[in-house]
Short mmCIF file of C-alpha atoms in Angstrom, two decimals:
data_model
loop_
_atom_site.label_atom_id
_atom_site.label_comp_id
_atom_site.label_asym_id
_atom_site.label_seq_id
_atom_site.Cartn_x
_atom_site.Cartn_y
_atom_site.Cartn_z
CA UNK A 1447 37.68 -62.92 -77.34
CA UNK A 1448 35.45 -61.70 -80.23
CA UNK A 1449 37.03 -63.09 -83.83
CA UNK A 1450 35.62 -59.99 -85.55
CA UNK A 1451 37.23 -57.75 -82.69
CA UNK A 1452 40.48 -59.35 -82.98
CA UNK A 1453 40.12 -59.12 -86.88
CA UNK A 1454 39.67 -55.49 -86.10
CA UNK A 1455 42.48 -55.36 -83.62
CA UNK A 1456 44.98 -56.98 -86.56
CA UNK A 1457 43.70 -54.42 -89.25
CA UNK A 1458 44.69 -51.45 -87.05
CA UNK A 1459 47.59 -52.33 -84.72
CA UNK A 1460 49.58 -49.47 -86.03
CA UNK A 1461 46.71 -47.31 -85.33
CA UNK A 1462 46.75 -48.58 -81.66
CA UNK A 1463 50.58 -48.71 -81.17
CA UNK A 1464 50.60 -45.20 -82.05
CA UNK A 1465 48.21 -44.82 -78.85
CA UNK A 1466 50.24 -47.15 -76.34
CA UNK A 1467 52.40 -44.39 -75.59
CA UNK A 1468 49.79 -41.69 -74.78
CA UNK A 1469 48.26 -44.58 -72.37
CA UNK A 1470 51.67 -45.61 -70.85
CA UNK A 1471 51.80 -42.02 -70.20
CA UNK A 1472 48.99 -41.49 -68.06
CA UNK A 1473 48.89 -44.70 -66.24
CA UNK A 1474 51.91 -44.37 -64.89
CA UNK A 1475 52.05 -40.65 -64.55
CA UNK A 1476 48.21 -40.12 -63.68
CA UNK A 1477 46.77 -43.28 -62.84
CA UNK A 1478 49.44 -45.14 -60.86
CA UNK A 1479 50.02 -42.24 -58.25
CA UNK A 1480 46.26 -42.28 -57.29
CA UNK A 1481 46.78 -44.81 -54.76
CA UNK A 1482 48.80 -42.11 -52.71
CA UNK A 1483 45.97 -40.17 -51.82
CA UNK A 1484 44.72 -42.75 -49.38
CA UNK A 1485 47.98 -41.17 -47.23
CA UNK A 1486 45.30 -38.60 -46.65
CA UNK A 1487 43.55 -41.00 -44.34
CA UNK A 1488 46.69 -42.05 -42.53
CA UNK A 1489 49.43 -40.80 -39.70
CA UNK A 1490 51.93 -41.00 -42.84
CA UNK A 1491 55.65 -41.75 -41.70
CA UNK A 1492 58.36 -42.28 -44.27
CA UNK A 1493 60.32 -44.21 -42.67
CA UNK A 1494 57.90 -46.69 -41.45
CA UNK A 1495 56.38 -46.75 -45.09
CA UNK A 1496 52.50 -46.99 -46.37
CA UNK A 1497 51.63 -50.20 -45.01
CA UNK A 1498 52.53 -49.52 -41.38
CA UNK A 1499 51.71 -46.28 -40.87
CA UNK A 1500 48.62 -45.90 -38.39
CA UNK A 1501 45.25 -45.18 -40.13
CA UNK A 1502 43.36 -42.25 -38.46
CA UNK A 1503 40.59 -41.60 -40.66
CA UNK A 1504 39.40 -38.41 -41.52
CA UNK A 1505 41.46 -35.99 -38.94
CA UNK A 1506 43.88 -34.49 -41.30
CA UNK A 1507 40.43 -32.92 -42.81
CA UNK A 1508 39.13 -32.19 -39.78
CA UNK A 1509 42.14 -30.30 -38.31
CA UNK A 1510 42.38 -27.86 -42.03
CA UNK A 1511 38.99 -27.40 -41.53
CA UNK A 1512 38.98 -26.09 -38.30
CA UNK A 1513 42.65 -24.72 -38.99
CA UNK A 1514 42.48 -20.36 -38.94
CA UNK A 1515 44.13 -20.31 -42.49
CA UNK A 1516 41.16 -22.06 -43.74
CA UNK A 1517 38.78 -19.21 -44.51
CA UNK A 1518 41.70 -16.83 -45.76
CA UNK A 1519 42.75 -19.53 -47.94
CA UNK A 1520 39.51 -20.55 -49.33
CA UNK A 1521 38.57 -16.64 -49.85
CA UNK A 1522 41.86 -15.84 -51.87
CA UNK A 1523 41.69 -19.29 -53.93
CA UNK A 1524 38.00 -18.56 -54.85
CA UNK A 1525 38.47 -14.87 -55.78
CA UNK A 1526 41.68 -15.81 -57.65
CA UNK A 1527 39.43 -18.11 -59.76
CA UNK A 1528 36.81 -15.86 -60.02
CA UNK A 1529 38.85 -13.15 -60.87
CA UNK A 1530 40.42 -15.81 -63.57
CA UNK A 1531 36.58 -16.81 -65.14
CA UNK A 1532 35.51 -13.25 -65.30
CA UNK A 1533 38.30 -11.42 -66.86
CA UNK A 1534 41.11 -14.14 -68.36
CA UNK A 1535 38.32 -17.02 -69.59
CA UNK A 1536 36.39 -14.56 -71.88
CA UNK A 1537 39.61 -13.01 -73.24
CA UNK A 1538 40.98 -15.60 -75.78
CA UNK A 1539 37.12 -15.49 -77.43
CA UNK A 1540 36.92 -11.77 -78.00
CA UNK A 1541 40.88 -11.71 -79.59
CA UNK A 1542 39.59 -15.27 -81.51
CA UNK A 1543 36.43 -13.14 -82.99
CA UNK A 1544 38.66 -9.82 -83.67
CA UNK A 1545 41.11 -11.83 -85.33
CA UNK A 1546 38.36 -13.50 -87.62
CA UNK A 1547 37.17 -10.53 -88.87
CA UNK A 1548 40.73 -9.42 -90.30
CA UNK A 1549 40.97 -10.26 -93.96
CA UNK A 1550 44.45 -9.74 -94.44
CA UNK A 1551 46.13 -12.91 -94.24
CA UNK A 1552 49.85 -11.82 -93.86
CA UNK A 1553 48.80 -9.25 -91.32
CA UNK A 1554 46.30 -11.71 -90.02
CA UNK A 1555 49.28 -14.27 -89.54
CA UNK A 1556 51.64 -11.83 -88.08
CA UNK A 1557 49.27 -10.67 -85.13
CA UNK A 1558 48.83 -14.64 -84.19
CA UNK A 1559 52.53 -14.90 -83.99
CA UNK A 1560 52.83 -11.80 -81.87
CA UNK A 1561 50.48 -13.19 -79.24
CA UNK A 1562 51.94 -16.66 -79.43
CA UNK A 1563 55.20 -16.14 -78.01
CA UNK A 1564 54.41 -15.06 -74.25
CA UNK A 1565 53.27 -18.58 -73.88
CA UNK A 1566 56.53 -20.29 -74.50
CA UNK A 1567 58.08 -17.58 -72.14
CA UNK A 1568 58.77 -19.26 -68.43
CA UNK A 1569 56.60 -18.02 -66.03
CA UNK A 1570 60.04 -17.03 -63.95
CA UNK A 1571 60.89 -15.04 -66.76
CA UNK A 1572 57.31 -12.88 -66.54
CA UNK A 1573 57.66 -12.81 -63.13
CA UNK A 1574 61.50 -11.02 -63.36
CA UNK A 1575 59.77 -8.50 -65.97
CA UNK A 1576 57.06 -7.67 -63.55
CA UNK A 1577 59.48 -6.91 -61.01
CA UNK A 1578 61.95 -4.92 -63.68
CA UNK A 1579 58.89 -2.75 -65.00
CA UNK A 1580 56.75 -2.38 -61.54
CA UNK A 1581 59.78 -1.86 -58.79
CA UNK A 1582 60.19 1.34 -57.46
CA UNK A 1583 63.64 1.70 -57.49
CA UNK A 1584 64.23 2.57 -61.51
CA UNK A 1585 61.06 0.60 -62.60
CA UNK A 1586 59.68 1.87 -65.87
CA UNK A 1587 56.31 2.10 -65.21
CA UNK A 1588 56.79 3.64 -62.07
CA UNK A 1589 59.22 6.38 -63.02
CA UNK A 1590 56.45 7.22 -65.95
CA UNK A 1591 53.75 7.65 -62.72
CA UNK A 1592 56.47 9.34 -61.10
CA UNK A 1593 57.03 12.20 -63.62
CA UNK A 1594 53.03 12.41 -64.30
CA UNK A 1595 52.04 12.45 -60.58
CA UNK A 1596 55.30 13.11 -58.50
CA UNK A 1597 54.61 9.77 -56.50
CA UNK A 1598 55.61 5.95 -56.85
CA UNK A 1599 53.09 2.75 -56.13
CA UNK A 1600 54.30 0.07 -55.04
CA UNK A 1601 52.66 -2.27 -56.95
CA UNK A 1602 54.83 -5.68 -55.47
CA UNK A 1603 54.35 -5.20 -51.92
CA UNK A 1604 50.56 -3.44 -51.82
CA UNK A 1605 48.11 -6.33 -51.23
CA UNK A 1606 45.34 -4.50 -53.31
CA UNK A 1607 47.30 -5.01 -56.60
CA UNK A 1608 48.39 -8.45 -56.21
CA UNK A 1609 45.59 -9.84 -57.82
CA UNK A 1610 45.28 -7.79 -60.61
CA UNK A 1611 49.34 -8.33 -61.39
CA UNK A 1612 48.40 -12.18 -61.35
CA UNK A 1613 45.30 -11.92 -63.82
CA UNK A 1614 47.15 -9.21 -66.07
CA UNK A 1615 50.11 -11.92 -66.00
CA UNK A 1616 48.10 -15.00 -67.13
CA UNK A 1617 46.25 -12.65 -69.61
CA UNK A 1618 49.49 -11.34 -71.48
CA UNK A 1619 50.91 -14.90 -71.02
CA UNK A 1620 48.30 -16.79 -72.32
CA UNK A 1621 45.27 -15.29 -73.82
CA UNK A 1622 46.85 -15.66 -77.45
CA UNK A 1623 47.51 -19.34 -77.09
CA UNK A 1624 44.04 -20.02 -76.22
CA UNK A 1625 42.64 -18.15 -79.25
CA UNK A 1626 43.92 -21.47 -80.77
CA UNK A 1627 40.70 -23.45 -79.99
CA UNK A 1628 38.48 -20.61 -80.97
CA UNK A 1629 40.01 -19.70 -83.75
CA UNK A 1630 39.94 -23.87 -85.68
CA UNK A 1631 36.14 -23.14 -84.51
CA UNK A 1632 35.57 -20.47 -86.56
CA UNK A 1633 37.19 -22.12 -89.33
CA UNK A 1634 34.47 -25.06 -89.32
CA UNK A 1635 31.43 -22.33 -89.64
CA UNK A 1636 30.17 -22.38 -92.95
CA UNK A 1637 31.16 -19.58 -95.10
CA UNK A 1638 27.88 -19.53 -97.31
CA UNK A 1639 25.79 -18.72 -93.82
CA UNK A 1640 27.38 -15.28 -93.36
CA UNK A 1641 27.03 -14.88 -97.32
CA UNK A 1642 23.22 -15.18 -97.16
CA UNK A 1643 23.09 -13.15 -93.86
CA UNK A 1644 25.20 -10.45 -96.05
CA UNK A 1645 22.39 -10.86 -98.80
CA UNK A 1646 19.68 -10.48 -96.07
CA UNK A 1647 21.19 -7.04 -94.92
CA UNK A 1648 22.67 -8.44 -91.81
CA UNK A 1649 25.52 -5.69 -89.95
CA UNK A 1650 28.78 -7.12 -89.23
CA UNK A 1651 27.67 -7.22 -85.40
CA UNK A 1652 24.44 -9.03 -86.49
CA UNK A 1653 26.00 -11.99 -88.13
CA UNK A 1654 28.64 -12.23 -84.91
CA UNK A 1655 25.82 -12.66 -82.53
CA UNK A 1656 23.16 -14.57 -84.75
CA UNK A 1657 25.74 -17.32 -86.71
CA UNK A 1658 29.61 -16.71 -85.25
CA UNK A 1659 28.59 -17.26 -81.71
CA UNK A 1660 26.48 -20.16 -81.75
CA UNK A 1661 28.43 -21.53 -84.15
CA UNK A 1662 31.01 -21.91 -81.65
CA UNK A 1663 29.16 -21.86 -78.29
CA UNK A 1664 29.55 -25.98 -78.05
CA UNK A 1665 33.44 -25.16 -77.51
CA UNK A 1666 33.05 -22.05 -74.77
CA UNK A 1667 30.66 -24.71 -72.66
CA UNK A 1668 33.50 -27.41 -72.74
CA UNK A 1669 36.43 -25.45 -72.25
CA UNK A 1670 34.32 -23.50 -69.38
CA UNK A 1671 33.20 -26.96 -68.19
CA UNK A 1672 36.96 -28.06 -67.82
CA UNK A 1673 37.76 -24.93 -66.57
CA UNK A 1674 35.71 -25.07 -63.28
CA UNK A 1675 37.29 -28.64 -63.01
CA UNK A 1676 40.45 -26.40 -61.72
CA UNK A 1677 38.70 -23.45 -60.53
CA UNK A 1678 40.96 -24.03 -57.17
CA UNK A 1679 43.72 -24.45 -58.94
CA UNK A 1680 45.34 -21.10 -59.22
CA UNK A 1681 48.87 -22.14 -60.19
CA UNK A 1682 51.82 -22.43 -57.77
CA UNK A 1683 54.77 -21.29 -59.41
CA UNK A 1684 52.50 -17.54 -60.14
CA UNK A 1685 51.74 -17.33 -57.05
CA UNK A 1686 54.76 -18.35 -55.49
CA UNK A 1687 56.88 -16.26 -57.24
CA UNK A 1688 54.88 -13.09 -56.88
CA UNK A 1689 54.29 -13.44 -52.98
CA UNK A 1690 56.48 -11.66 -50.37
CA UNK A 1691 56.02 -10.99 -47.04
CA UNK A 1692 53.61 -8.03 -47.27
CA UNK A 1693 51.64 -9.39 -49.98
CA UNK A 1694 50.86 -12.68 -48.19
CA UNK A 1695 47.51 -12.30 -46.77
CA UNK A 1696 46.08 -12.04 -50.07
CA UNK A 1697 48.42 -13.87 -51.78
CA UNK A 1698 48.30 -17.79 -49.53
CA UNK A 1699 46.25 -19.99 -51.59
CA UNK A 1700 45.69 -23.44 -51.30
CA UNK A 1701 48.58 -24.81 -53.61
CA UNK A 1702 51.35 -22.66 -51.66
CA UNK A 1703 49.90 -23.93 -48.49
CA UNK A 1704 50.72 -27.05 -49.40
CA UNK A 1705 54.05 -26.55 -50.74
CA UNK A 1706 54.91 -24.59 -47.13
CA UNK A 1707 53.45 -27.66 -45.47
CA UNK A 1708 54.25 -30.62 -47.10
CA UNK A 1709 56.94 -29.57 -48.39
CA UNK A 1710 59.23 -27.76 -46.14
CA UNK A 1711 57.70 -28.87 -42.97
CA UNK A 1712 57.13 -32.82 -44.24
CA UNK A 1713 53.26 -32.95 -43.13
CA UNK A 1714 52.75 -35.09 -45.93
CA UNK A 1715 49.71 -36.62 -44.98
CA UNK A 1716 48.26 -33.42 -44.26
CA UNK A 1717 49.16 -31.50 -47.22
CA UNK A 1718 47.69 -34.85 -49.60
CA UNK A 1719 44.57 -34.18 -47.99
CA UNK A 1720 44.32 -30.47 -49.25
CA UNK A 1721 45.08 -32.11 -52.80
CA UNK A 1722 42.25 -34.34 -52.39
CA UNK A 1723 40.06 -31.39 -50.64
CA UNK A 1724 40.41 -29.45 -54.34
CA UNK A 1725 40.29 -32.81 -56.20
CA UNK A 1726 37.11 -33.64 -54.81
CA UNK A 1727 35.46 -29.79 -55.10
CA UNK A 1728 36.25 -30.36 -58.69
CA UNK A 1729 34.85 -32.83 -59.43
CA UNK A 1730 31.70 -31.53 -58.16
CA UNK A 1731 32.30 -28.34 -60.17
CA UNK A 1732 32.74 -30.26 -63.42
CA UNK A 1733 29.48 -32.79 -62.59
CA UNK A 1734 27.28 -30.00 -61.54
CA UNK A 1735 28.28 -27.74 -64.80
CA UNK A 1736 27.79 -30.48 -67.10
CA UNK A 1737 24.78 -31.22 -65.79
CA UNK A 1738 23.66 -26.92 -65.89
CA UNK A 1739 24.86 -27.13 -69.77
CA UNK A 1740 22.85 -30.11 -70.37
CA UNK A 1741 19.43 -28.46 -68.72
CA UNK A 1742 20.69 -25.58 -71.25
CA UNK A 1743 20.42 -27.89 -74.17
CA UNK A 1744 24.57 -27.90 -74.57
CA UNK A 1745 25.99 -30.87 -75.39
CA UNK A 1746 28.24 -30.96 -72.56
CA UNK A 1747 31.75 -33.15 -72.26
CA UNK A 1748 30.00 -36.65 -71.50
#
């Protein structure tokens, strides 16, 4: 071992046992599991355990493949994230940039706090509002439709609005916690940039698009690359809680398939292989976007 490194190591152990227990964290919560994805490949029985169970390759994938679900599952999961990249991604950037351009502090602060809180709300809890506001027995939104129209929609069991519920959810939920990022961004752009742009008669709108947006543009491409990394994953307690039995054929996605299958029906091996199905698609997403954001002269996340 290197004298200088260890040296090194000596001058900052503090520094570094301050980061043993981020690591501990994620190799045994992240790291350590990994080996149980290889169940994937085998005829998993818990009873005769992971060494004897018989090895059968790549049929589990195979059979969901060929399985009926597969095509409604993929179709919901994809327009889900779609759905989630067009309308919920975009969101925390635009309420980031409104909120930069308020110069009253107090009222500036007060707003933030406002759109804090949903996030530390439980997503059971949003779930019970949706159903207090949107039922029709009493709900208030649809006793307000009622008196304006003289009819009630029934916005929990009609497929059509299932998906809008779910982004309108995550975008009340969360949009003001992720103007968090955008908004320490905005902080780092230098101040006497939109002073000369104010000098060279540049509008309000002008200095957004010409220094506010590619000041922070480096931080939309990473958060958007690490966002396609779990483009499939759509959430399973959402879903789950929002889905009854006339919603279903919109609202089956691939991490309440696997719940209904590994889970209550024990296909364990199975079900591990749809984890590793989205795993792998992932990765893919998050290689082939870097590699896009690169060709666009982004820096990218590696």
């Amino acid at each position: 071992m290197n004298a200088a490194w260890i040296a090194k190591l000596k001058k900052d152990r503090f520094l570094y046992l301050l980061l043993l227990p981020g690591l501990l964290y994620f190799l045994v919560f992240k790291y350590a599991p990994m080996w149980g994805v290889l169940i994937s490949f085998q005829n998993f029985q818990p009873f005769l355990g992971f060494w004897k169970s018989e090895w059968i390759g790549f049929t589990h994938f195979e059979n969901f493949f060929a399985h009926p679900d597969f095509f409604r599952l993929l179709r919901n999961t994809l327009i889900l994230g779609f759905y989630d990249l067009i309308f919920f991604f975009p969101a925390p950037i635009i309420i980031a940039l409104l909120l930069n351009e308020i110069r009253l502090a107090y009222f500036k602060r007060w707003i933030q706090t406002l759109i804090y809180v949903p996030h530390f709300i439980s997503m059971v809890i949003v779930a019970s509002m949706t159903y207090v506001f949107l039922t029709t027995q009493d709900g208030l939104v649809n006793e307000i439709i009622f008196n304006l129209t003289g009819k009630k929609i029934n916005f929990l069991a009609d497929p059509s609005w299932f998906r809008p519920m779910i982004i309108l959810q995550i975008m009340w939920k969360e949009t003001g916690w992720g103007t968090i990022i955008f908004l320490a961004a905005l902080a780092s752009v230098d101040v006497e940039q939109y002073e000369a742009a104010i000098v060279d008669g540049a509008s309000r709108f002008q200095r957004l698009i010409h220094i506010t947006l590619p000041a922070i543009s480096s931080v939309i491409v990473i958060l958007l690359i690490l966002r396609l990394g779990n483009f499939l994953d759509t959430g399973f307690e959402q879903i789950f809680l929002m889905t009854n039995s006339l919603n279903r054929t919109v609202a089956d996605v691939f991490d309440t398939y696997v719940y209904f299958v590994g889970i209550t029906q024990g296909a364990f091996s199975y079900s591990t292989a749809i984890g590793l199905f989205k795993s792998l698609v992932g990765i893919v997403l998050i290689y082939g976007s870097n590699w896009l954001a690169k060709r666009f002269g982004q820096e990218g996340i590696y």
